[in-house]
Coordinates of C-alpha atoms and ligand atoms in Angstrom, one line a residue:
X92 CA -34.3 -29.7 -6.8
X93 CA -31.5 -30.4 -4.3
X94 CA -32.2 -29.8 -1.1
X95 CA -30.1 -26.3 0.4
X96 CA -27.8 -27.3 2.6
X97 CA -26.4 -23.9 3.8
X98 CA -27.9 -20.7 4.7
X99 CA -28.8 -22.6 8.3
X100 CA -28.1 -19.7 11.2
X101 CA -31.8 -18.8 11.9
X102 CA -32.9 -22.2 12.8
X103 CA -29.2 -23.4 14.2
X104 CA -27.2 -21.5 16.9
X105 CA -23.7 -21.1 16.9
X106 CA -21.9 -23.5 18.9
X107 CA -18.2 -24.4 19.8
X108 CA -16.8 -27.5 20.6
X109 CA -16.7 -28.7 23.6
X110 CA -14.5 -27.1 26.4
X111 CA -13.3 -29.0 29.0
X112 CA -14.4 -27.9 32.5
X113 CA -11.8 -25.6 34.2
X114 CA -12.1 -28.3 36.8
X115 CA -10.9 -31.1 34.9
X116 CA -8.3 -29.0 32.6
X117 CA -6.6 -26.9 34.7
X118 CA -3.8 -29.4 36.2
X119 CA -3.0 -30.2 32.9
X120 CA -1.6 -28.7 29.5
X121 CA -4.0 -30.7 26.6
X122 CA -5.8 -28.4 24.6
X123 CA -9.1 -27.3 26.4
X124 CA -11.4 -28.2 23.2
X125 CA -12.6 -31.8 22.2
X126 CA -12.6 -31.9 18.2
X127 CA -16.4 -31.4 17.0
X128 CA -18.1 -34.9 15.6
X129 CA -18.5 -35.3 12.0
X130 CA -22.3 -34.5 12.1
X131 CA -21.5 -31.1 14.4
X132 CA -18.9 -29.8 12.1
X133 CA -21.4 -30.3 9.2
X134 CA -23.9 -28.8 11.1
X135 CA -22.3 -25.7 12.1
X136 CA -20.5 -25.5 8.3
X137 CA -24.2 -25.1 7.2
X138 CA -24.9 -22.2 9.2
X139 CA -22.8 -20.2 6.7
X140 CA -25.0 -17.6 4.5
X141 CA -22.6 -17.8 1.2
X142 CA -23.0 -14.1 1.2
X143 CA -21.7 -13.0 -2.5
X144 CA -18.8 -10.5 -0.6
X145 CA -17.3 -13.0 1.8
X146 CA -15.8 -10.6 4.3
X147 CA -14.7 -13.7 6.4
X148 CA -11.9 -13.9 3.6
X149 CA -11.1 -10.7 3.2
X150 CA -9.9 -10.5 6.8
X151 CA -8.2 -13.8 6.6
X152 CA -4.7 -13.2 6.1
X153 CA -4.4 -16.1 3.5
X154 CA -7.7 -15.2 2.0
X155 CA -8.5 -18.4 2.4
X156 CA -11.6 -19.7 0.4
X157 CA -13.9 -20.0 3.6
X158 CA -17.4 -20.2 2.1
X159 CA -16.3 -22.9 -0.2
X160 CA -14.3 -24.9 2.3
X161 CA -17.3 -24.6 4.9
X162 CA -20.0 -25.5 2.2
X163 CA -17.9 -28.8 1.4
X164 CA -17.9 -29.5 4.7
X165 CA -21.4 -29.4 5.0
X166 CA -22.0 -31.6 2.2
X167 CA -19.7 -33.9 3.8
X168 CA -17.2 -33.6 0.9
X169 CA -14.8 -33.6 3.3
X170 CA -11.5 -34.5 1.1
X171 CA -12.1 -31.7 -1.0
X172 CA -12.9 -29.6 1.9
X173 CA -9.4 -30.3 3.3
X174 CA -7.6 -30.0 -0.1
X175 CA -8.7 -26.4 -0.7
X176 CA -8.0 -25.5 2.3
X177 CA -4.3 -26.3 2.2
X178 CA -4.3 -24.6 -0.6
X179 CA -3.8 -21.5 0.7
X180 CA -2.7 -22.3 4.3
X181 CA 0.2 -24.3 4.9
X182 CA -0.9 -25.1 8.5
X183 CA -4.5 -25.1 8.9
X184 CA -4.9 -27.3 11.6
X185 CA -2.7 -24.5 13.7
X186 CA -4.6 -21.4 12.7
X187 CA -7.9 -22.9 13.1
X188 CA -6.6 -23.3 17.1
X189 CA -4.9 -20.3 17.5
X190 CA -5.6 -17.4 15.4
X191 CA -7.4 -14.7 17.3
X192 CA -10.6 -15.3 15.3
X193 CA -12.8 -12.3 16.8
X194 CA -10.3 -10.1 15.2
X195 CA -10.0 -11.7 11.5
X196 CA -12.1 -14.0 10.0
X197 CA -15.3 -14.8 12.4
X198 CA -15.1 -11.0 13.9
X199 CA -16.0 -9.9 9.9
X200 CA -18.5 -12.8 9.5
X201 CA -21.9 -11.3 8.0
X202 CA -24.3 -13.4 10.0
X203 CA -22.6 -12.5 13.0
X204 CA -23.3 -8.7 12.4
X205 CA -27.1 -9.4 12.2
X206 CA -27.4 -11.1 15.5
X207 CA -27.1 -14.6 14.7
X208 CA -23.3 -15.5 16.0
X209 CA -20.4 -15.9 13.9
X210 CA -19.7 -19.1 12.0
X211 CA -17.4 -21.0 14.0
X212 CA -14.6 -20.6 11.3
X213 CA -11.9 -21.9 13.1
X214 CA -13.1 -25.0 15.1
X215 CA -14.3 -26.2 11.2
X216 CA -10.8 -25.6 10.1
X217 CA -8.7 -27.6 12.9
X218 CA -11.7 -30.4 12.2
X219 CA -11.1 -30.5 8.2
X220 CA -7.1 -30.8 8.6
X221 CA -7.3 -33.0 12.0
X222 CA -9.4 -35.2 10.0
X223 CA -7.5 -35.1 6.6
X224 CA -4.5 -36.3 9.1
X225 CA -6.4 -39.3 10.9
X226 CA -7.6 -40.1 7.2
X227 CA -4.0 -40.2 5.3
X228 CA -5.3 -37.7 3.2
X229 CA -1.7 -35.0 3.9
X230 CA 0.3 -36.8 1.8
X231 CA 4.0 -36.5 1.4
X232 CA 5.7 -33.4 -0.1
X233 CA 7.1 -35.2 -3.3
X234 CA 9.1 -32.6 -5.2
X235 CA 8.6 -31.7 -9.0
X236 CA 11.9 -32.4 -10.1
X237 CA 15.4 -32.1 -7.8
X238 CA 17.1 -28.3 -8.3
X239 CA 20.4 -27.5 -8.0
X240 CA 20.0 -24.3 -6.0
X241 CA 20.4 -24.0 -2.4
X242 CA 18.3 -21.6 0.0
X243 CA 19.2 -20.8 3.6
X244 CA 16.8 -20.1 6.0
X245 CA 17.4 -18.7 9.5
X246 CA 14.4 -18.9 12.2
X247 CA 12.2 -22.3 12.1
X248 CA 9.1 -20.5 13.5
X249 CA 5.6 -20.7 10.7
X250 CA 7.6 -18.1 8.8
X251 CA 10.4 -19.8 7.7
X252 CA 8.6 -23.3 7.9
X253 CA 5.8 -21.7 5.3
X254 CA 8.7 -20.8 3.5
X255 CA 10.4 -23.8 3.4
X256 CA 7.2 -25.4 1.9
X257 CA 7.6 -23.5 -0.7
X258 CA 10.6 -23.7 -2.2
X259 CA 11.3 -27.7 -0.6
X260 CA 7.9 -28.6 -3.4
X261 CA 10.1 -26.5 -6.0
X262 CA 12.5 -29.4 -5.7
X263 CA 15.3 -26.8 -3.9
X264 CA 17.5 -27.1 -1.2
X265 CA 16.3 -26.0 2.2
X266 CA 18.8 -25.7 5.2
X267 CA 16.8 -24.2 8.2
X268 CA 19.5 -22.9 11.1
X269 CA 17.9 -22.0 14.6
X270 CA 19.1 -21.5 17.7
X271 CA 16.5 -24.1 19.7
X272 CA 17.1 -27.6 19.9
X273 CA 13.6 -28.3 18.1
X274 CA 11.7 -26.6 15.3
X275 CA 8.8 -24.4 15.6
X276 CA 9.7 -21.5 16.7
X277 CA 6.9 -19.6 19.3
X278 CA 4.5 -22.7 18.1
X279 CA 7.3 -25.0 20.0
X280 CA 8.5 -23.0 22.7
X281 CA 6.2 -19.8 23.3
X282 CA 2.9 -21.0 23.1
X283 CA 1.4 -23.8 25.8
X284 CA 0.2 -27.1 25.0
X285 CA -3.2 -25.9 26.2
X286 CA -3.4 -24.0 23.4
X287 CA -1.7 -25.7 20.7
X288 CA -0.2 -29.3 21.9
X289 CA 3.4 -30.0 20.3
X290 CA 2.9 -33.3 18.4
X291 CA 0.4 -30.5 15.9
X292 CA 3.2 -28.9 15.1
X293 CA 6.1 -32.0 15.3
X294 CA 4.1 -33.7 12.6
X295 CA 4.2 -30.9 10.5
X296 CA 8.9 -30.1 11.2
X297 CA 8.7 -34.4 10.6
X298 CA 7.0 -33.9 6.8
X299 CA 9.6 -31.3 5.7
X300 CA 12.1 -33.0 7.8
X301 CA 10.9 -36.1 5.3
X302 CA 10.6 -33.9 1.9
X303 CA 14.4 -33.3 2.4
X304 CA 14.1 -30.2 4.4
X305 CA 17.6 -29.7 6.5
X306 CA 17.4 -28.4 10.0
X307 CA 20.8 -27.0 11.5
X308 CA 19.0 -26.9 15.4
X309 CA 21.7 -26.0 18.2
X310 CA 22.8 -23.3 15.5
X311 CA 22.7 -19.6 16.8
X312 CA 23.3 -17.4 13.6
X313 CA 26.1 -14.7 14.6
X314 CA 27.7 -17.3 17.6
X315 CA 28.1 -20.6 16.1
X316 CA 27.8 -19.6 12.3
X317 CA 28.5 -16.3 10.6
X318 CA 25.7 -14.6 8.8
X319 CA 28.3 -13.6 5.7
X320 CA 29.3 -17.5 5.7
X321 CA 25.5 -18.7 5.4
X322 CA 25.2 -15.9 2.6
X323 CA 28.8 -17.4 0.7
X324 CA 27.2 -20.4 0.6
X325 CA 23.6 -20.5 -0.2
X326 CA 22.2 -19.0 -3.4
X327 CA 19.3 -16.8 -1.2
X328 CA 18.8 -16.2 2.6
X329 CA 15.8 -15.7 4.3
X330 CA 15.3 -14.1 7.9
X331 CA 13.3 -15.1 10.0
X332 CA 14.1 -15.1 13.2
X333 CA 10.8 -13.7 15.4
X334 CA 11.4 -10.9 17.9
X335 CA 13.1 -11.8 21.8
X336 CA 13.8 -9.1 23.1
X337 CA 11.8 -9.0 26.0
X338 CA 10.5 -5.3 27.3
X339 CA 11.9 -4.9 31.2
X340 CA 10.6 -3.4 34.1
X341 CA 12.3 -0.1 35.9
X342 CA 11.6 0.7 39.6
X343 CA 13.4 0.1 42.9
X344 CA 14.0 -3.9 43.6
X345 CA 13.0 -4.6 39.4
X346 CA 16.4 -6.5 39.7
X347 CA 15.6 -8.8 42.4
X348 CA 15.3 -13.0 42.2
X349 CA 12.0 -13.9 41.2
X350 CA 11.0 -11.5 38.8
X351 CA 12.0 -13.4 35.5
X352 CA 11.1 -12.9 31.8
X353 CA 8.0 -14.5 30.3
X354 CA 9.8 -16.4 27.2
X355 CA 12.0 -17.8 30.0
X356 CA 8.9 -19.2 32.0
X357 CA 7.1 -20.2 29.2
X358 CA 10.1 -22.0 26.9
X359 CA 10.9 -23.8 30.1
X360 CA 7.4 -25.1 30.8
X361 CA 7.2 -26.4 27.3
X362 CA 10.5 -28.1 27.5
X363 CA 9.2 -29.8 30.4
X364 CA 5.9 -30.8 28.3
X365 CA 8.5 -32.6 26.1
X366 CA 9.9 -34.2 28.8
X367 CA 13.1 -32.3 29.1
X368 CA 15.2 -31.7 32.2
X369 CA 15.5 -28.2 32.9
X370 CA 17.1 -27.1 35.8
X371 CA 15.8 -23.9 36.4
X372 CA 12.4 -25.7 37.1
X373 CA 13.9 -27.8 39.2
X374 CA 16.1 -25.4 41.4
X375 CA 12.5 -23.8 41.9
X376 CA 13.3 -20.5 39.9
X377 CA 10.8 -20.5 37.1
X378 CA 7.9 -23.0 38.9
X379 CA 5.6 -21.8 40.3
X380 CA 3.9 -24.6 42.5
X381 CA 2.7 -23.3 46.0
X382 CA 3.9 -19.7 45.0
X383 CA 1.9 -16.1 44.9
X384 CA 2.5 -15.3 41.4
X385 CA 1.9 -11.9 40.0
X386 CA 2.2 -11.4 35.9
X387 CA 2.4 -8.2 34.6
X388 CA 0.9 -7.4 31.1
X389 CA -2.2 -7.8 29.1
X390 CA -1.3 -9.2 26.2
X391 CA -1.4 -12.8 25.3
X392 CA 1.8 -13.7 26.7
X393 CA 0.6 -12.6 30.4
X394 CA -2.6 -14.7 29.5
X395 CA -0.6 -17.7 28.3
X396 CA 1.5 -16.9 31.9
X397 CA -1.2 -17.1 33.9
X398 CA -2.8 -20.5 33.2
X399 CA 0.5 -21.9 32.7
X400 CA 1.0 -21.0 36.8
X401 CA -2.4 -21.9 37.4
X402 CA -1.4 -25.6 36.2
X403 CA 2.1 -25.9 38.0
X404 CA 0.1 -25.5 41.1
X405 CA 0.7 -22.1 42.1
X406 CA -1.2 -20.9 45.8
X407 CA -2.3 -17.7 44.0
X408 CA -2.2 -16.1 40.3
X409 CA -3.2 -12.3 39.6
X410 CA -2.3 -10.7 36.4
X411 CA -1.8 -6.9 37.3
X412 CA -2.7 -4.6 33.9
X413 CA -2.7 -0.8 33.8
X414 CA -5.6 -0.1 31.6
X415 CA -8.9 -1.3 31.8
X416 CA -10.3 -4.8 30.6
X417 CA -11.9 -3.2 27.6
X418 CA -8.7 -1.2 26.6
X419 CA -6.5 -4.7 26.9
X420 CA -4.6 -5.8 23.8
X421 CA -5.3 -9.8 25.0
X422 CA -7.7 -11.5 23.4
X423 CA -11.3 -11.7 25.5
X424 CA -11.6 -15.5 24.8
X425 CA -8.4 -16.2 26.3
X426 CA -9.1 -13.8 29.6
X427 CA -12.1 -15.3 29.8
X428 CA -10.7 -18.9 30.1
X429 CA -7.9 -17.7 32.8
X430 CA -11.0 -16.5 34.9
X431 CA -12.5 -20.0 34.4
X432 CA -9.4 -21.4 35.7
X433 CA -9.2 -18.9 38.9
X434 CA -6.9 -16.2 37.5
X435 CA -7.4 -12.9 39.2
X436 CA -7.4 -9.6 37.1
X437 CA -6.3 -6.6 39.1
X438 CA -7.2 -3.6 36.4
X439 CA -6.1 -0.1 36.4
X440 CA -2.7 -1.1 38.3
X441 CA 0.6 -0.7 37.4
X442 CA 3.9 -2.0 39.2
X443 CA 6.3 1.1 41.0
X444 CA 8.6 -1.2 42.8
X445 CA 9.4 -4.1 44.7
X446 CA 10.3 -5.3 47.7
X447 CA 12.4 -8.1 49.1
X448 CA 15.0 -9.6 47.6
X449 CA 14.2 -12.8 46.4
X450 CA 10.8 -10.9 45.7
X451 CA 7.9 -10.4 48.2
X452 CA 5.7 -8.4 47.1
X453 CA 4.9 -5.6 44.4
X454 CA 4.0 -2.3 45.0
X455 CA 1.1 -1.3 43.2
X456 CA -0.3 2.0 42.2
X457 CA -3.5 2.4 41.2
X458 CA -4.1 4.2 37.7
X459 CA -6.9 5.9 35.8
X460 CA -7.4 6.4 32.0
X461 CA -6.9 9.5 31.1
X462 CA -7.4 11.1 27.3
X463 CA -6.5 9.7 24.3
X464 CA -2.8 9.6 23.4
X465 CA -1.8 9.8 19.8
X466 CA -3.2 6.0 18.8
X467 CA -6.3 7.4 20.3
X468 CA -6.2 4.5 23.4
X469 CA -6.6 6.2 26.6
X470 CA -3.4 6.4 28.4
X471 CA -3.5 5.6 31.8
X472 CA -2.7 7.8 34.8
X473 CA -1.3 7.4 38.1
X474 CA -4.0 8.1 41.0
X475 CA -1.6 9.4 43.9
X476 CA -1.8 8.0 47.2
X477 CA -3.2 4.5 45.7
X478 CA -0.4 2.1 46.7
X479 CA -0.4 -1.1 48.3
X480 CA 1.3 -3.8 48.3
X481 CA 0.5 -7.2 46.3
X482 CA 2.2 -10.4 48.0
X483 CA 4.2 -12.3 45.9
X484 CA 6.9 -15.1 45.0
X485 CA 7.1 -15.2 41.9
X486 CA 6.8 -12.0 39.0
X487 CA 6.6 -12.5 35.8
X488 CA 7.2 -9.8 33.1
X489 CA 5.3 -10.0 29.9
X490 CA 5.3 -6.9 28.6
X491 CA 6.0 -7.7 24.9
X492 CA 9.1 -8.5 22.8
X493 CA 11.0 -6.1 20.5
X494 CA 13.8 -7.2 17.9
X495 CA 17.4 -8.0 18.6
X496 CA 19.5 -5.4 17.0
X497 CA 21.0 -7.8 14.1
X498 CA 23.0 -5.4 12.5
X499 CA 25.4 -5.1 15.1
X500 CA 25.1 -8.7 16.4
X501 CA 25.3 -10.3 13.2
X502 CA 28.0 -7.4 12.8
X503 CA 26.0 -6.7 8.9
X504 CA 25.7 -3.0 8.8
X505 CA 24.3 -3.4 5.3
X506 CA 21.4 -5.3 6.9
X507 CA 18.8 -2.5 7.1
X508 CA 16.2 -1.5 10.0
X509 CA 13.7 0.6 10.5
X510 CA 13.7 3.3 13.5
X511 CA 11.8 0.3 15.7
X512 CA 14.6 -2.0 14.7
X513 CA 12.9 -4.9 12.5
X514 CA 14.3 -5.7 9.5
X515 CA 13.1 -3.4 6.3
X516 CA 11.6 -5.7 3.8
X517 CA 9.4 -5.0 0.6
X518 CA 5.4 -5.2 0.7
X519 CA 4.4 -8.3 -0.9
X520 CA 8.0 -9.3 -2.3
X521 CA 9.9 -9.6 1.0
X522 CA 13.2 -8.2 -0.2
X523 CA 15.7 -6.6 2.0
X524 CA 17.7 -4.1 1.1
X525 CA 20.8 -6.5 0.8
X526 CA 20.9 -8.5 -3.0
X527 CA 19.4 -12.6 -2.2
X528 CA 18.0 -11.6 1.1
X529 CA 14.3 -11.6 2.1
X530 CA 13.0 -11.4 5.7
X531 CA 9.3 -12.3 6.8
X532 CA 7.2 -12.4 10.1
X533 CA 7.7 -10.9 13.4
X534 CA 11.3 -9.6 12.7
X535 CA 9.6 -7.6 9.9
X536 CA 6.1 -6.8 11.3
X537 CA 7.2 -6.4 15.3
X538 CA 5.4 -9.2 17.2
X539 CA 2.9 -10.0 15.4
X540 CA 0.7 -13.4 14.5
X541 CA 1.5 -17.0 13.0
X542 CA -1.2 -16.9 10.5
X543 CA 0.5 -13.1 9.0
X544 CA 4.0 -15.5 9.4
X545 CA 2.5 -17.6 7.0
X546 CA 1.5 -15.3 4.9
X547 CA 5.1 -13.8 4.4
X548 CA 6.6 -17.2 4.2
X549 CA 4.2 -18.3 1.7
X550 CA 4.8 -15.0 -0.3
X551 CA 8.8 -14.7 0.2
X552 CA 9.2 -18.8 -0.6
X553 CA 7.2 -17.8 -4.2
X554 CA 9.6 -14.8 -4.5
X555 CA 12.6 -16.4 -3.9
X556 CA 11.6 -18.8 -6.6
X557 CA 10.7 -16.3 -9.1
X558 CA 14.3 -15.3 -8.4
X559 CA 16.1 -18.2 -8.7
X560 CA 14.6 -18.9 -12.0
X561 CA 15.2 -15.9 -13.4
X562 CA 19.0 -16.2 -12.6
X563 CA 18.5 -19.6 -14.7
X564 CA 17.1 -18.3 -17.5
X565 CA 19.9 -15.2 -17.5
X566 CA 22.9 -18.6 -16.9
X567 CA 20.8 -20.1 -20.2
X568 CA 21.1 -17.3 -22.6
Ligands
LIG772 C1 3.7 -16.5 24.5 C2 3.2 -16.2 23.1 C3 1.9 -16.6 22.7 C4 1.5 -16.4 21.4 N1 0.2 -16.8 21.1 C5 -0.2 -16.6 19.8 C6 -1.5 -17.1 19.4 O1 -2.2 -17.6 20.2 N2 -1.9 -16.9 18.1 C7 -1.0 -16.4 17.2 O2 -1.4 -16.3 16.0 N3 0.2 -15.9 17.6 C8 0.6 -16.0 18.9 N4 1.8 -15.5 19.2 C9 2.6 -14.8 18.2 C10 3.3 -15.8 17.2 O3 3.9 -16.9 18.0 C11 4.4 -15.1 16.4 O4 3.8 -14.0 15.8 C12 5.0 -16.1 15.3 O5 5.5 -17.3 15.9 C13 6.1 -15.4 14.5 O6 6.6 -16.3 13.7 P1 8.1 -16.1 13.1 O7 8.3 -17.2 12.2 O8 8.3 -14.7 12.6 O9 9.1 -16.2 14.4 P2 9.2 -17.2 15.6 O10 8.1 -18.1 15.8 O11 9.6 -16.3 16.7 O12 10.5 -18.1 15.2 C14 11.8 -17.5 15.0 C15 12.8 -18.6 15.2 O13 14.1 -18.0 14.9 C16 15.0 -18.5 15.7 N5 16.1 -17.6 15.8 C17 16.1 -16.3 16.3 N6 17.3 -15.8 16.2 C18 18.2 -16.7 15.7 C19 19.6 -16.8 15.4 N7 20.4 -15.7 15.6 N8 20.1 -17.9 15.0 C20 19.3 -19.0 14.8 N9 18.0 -19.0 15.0 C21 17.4 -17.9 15.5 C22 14.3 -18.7 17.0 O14 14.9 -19.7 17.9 C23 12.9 -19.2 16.5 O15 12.8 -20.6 16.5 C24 2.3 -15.7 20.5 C25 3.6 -15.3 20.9 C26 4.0 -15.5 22.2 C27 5.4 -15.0 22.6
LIG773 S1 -6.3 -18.8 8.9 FE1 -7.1 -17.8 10.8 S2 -8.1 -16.0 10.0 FE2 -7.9 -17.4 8.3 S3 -9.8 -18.6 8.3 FE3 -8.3 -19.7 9.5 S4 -8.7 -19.1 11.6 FE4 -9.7 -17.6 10.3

């Protein structure tokens, strides 16, 4: 009989790659994780108990086929392994870094709830796809058969480049306007290299640059190009175009220099990663070398804000949040690594003003959780008396992003929204309310995930298919 390869978690422990030392990582912005070695990757794939209701895939947005993919990795069939994978995930190298496992697929992993640790999901995944790349195995997108159609999409974040995927294998034409000088979206510009490093996702913008794929960069949709002009002439549009607004802080001195936007501070540092001059960087106003830098938030913006000032050199970092650490909305693995790095949390604390102007300092009131507010998280409450004063040079707002109001800016007011102002789209289909428009990812969901951008785009791209060919098949009769 052949010998079981899987079922392996009571005699093997669950390990990661490895992580480099906050020593050694934290003046730079690689990724912190090496890539496991063949003979770890199969080793941890076989920890996997093939349990006959894979819950792993249930909480996977893409459903991907986890047990499978893990098994064929620890039979070293890795080829297979890769291809169905990509089978349902158009960028599985990029979830596999950055999807907040502990809340989808590893955090519903059946081993894990009986005390063994979860399957390391997503470390397998990067290792499958980075392999399949250093192998030659993601081959080129080679369309069916050339179509005469034409879709526009706006937004080149996952959504729209899932999308594009799609409908680009179809044999359609894709013309992708967005407002950044690169493709990518939050990929390029939000998230750090630490995290995900840029030539992951430029490899991926290069093969549907090379199926065909056009890419109208420089373009700001409602500026440069009218949205009724893309709509005249493309046969479908899709939106997605993320959510920018950032959230803003009230309170005497909010206005002053120094206290600047988290997209701001982040977009620039990546720019610089790509070796682009940016002068606010160099005029000193969003580095943070040699400075007291205070973020507020406790999402994973603030936490990608904090390590991104801990590696310009910054004197101090403190990330100041008003609930509690259990009650943050960041993900633990990620607060965990700023500690590494010598980020200071400063709980229970909220912001009331501050003072000088370039910035100083932030005044600081102390707060307590109180009862449960409608959501049933425990809204926080102001202890009186509490403040003091928190030096700093440099604030940094991350207090999350809400959509731009389109209808008005795009001046569409057949464009329809929902009372939090993202875009109103159909479950499943991705259909506005306007006839050949679909919308996907954060502009629908609010800020939201890449791997539920993928998802959409995947879906709408199939959609937008099944439309055009039913217009074809109406031209025929
Ligand atoms: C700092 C940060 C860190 C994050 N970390 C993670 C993480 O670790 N894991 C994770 O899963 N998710 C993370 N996210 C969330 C994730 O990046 C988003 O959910 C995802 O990128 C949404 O994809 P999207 O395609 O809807 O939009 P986006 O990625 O936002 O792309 C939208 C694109 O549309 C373009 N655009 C907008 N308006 C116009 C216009 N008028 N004309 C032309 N172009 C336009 C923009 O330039 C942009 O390129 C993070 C987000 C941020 C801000
Ligand atoms: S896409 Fe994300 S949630 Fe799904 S298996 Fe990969 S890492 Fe897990």
């Amino acid at each position: 009989m052949a010998k079981q390869p899987m079922l392996k978690f009571v005699t093997v422990g669950r390990d990661m790659p490895e992580k480099r030392a906050a020593e050694a990582r934290k003046d730079d912005f690689h990724e912190i994780y090496a890539e496991f070695a063949a003979q770890k990757a199969a080793e941890q794939a076989s920890r996997c108990s093939q349990c006959g209701v894979p819950y792993c895939q249930t909480h996977c947005p893409l459903h991907n086929n986890i047990p499978d993919w893990l098994r064929m990795t620890a039979e070293g069939r890795l080829k297979e392994a890769y291809e169905l994978s990509q089978a349902t995930n158009t960028f599985p190298e990029i979830c596999g870094r950055i999807c907040p496992q502990d809340r989808l697929c590893e955090g519903n992993c059946v081993i894990e709830q009986s005390g063994h640790g979860t399957v390391t999901i997503g470390a397998v995944e990067k290792y499958i796809t980075d392999t399949a790349w250093d192998n030659g195995w993601v081959e080129p997108i080679t369309p069916v058969a050339k179509r005469d159609e034409s879709v526009a999409i706006i937004g080149a974040g996952p959504g729209g480049l899932a999308a594009a995927d799609v409908l680009v294998r179809a044999g359609v034409n894709v013309t992708i306007y967005d407002r950044h000088d690169r493709a990518g979206g939050l990929m390029t510009y939000g998230i750090p290299g630490f995290k995900l490093e840029k030539d992951v996702v430029m490899r991926r913008v290069k093969l549907l640059e090379d199926a065909g794929v056009e890419f109208v960069l420089n373009c700001n949709v409602g500026r440069d190009i009218s949205f009724q002009d893309i709509r005249a002439i493309h046969d479908a549009v899709l939106l997605a175009t993320g959510v920018y607004k950032g959230r803003d802080l009230s309170g005497p001195g909010a206005g002053a220099k120094g206290i600047v936007p988290a997209l701001d501070y982040l977009t620039c540092s990546n720019k610089l990663g790509f070796g682009d001059a940016v002068p606010a960087f160099d005029s000193g106003e969003l580095n943070a070398e040699g400075k007291n830098v205070v973020v507020i938030g406790g999402g994973d913006t603030a936490m990608d804000c904090v390590r991104t000032a801990v590696r310009q050199g910054a004197k101090s970092v403190k990330c100041l949040y008003r609930r509690d650490r259990a009650n943050m909305p960041g993900s633990q693995r990620e607060t965990q690594n700023a500690e590494e790095e010598g980020v200071e949390f400063v709980w229970l604390s909220a912001p009331k003003g501050f003072s000088g102007d370039p910035v100083t300092g932030v005044i600081v009131q102390k707060m307590r959780l109180g009862a449960p507010d409608a959501t049933g998280r425990r809204s926080p409450e102001v202890i009186d008396g509490s403040e003091y004063t928190e030096d700093a040079d440099l604030v940094i707002k991350a207090l999350g992003f809400e959509p731009e109001d389109l209808p008005t800016l795009w001046d569409e007011k057949d464009l329809t929204v929902t009372r939090w102002g993202t875009v109103k789209a159909a479950f499943g289909t991705h259909r506005t309310d306007m006839d050949g428009v679909w919308a996907v990812g954060d502009i629908v969901r609010g800020a939201s995930l890449v791997v539920w951008a993928i998802r959409d785009g995947r879906e709408a791209g199939a959609d937008i298919l099944a439309s055009l060919n039913a217009a074809r098949a109406v031209a025929a009769e």
